[in-house]
Amino acid sequence: MNRTLVVILAVWASILMLHAQATEANCPIGIEPIERVTPHYPTTSGGKNEPEGWVVVEFTILTDGRTKTPRVIESSLARFELSALRAILKSRYPEQSTPCVHRERVLFTVE
């Protein structure tokens, strides 16, 4: 009986998640942040031998330009993911008439 309840709850949660995603349209192509936060490079030993990489993050832009619910879609190295999510949450975008979903590639480079 408990297993049946877990399966029902999992299906219900999936349906709610799909409905929530379906109600938010994609953002306009080429939308750029009005305030881009540079992600913190997660160093381990320092120096020029640190790898460069990227993280693709999908998130919702709210009507006031704030971001919410960022999630990693893909990354070159897992160690960049948390820093990319934090940077996206702190960034601001132009105001939107309705919330929209956007994807952005966050780059990590060594200078």
Short mmCIF file of C-alpha atoms in Angstrom, two decimals:
data_model
loop_
_atom_site.label_atom_id
_atom_site.label_comp_id
_atom_site.label_asym_id
_atom_site.label_seq_id
_atom_site.Cartn_x
_atom_site.Cartn_y
_atom_site.Cartn_z
CA MET A 1 0.00 0.00 0.00
CA ASN A 2 2.82 2.45 0.80
CA ARG A 3 4.48 1.73 -2.54
CA THR A 4 1.25 2.59 -4.39
CA LEU A 5 0.98 5.88 -2.52
CA VAL A 6 4.58 6.78 -3.39
CA VAL A 7 3.97 6.05 -7.09
CA ILE A 8 0.78 8.12 -7.09
CA LEU A 9 2.54 11.05 -5.41
CA ALA A 10 5.45 10.83 -7.87
CA VAL A 11 3.09 10.89 -10.87
CA TRP A 12 1.12 13.78 -9.38
CA ALA A 13 4.32 15.78 -8.73
CA SER A 14 5.45 15.16 -12.32
CA ILE A 15 2.13 16.41 -13.68
CA LEU A 16 2.33 19.55 -11.56
CA MET A 17 5.90 20.20 -12.69
CA LEU A 18 4.95 19.83 -16.36
CA HIS A 19 1.98 22.15 -15.88
CA ALA A 20 4.15 24.78 -14.20
CA GLN A 21 6.69 24.62 -17.04
CA ALA A 22 3.96 24.81 -19.68
CA THR A 23 2.52 28.03 -18.23
CA GLU A 24 5.82 29.89 -18.64
CA ALA A 25 6.73 30.76 -22.23
CA ASN A 26 10.27 31.04 -23.52
CA CYS A 27 11.87 34.46 -23.12
CA PRO A 28 12.48 36.63 -26.18
CA ILE A 29 15.50 35.56 -28.23
CA GLY A 30 18.61 37.58 -27.44
CA ILE A 31 17.49 38.82 -24.03
CA GLU A 32 20.48 40.10 -22.07
CA PRO A 33 20.79 40.80 -18.35
CA ILE A 34 20.80 44.42 -17.25
CA GLU A 35 22.96 43.38 -14.30
CA ARG A 36 25.17 40.35 -14.92
CA VAL A 37 26.92 38.85 -11.90
CA THR A 38 30.28 37.26 -12.65
CA PRO A 39 30.47 33.78 -11.13
CA HIS A 40 33.15 33.03 -8.56
CA TYR A 41 35.79 30.75 -10.08
CA PRO A 42 36.06 27.72 -7.74
CA THR A 43 39.83 27.34 -7.45
CA THR A 44 41.53 24.36 -5.88
CA SER A 45 45.26 24.97 -6.11
CA GLY A 46 45.44 28.26 -8.00
CA GLY A 47 47.67 29.04 -10.91
CA LYS A 48 47.36 28.86 -14.66
CA ASN A 49 46.72 25.11 -14.74
CA GLU A 50 43.12 25.55 -13.60
CA PRO A 51 40.65 24.30 -16.21
CA GLU A 52 38.24 26.55 -18.07
CA GLY A 53 34.66 25.51 -18.58
CA TRP A 54 30.98 26.35 -18.83
CA VAL A 55 27.56 25.59 -17.37
CA VAL A 56 24.23 25.82 -19.19
CA VAL A 57 21.56 27.00 -16.76
CA GLU A 58 17.81 27.17 -17.34
CA PHE A 59 15.80 29.53 -15.14
CA THR A 60 12.68 31.66 -14.95
CA ILE A 61 12.79 35.42 -15.37
CA LEU A 62 10.01 37.02 -13.31
CA THR A 63 8.03 40.09 -14.38
CA ASP A 64 10.26 42.36 -12.28
CA GLY A 65 13.48 40.95 -13.86
CA ARG A 66 14.53 38.79 -10.93
CA THR A 67 15.42 35.15 -11.55
CA LYS A 68 14.15 32.01 -9.86
CA THR A 69 14.40 28.23 -10.05
CA PRO A 70 17.74 27.93 -11.83
CA ARG A 71 18.77 24.40 -12.75
CA VAL A 72 21.81 23.00 -14.47
CA ILE A 73 21.09 21.55 -17.90
CA GLU A 74 24.67 20.67 -18.80
CA SER A 75 28.20 21.49 -17.66
CA SER A 76 31.79 20.82 -18.61
CA LEU A 77 32.80 20.29 -14.96
CA ALA A 78 30.54 19.70 -11.97
CA ARG A 79 32.65 21.99 -9.76
CA PHE A 80 31.40 25.04 -11.72
CA GLU A 81 27.71 24.31 -11.23
CA LEU A 82 27.00 25.84 -7.79
CA SER A 83 28.84 29.05 -8.64
CA ALA A 84 26.91 29.37 -11.91
CA LEU A 85 23.57 28.90 -10.13
CA ARG A 86 24.46 31.55 -7.55
CA ALA A 87 25.50 34.03 -10.26
CA ILE A 88 22.23 33.52 -12.16
CA LEU A 89 20.18 34.06 -8.99
CA LYS A 90 21.95 37.40 -8.38
CA SER A 91 21.66 38.63 -11.99
CA ARG A 92 18.81 40.92 -13.10
CA TYR A 93 17.03 41.00 -16.46
CA PRO A 94 14.69 43.50 -18.13
CA GLU A 95 11.12 43.48 -16.83
CA GLN A 96 8.83 41.05 -18.64
CA SER A 97 5.07 41.19 -19.22
CA THR A 98 4.83 37.56 -18.03
CA PRO A 99 7.35 35.20 -16.45
CA CYS A 100 9.45 33.40 -19.04
CA VAL A 101 12.00 30.59 -19.22
CA HIS A 102 15.53 31.34 -20.39
CA ARG A 103 18.75 29.36 -20.90
CA GLU A 104 22.18 30.86 -20.57
CA ARG A 105 25.72 29.52 -20.85
CA VAL A 106 27.88 30.71 -17.95
CA LEU A 107 31.58 30.73 -18.81
CA PHE A 108 34.52 30.11 -16.48
CA THR A 109 37.91 31.31 -17.72
CA VAL A 110 41.35 31.78 -16.21
CA GLU A 111 42.98 35.15 -16.85
#
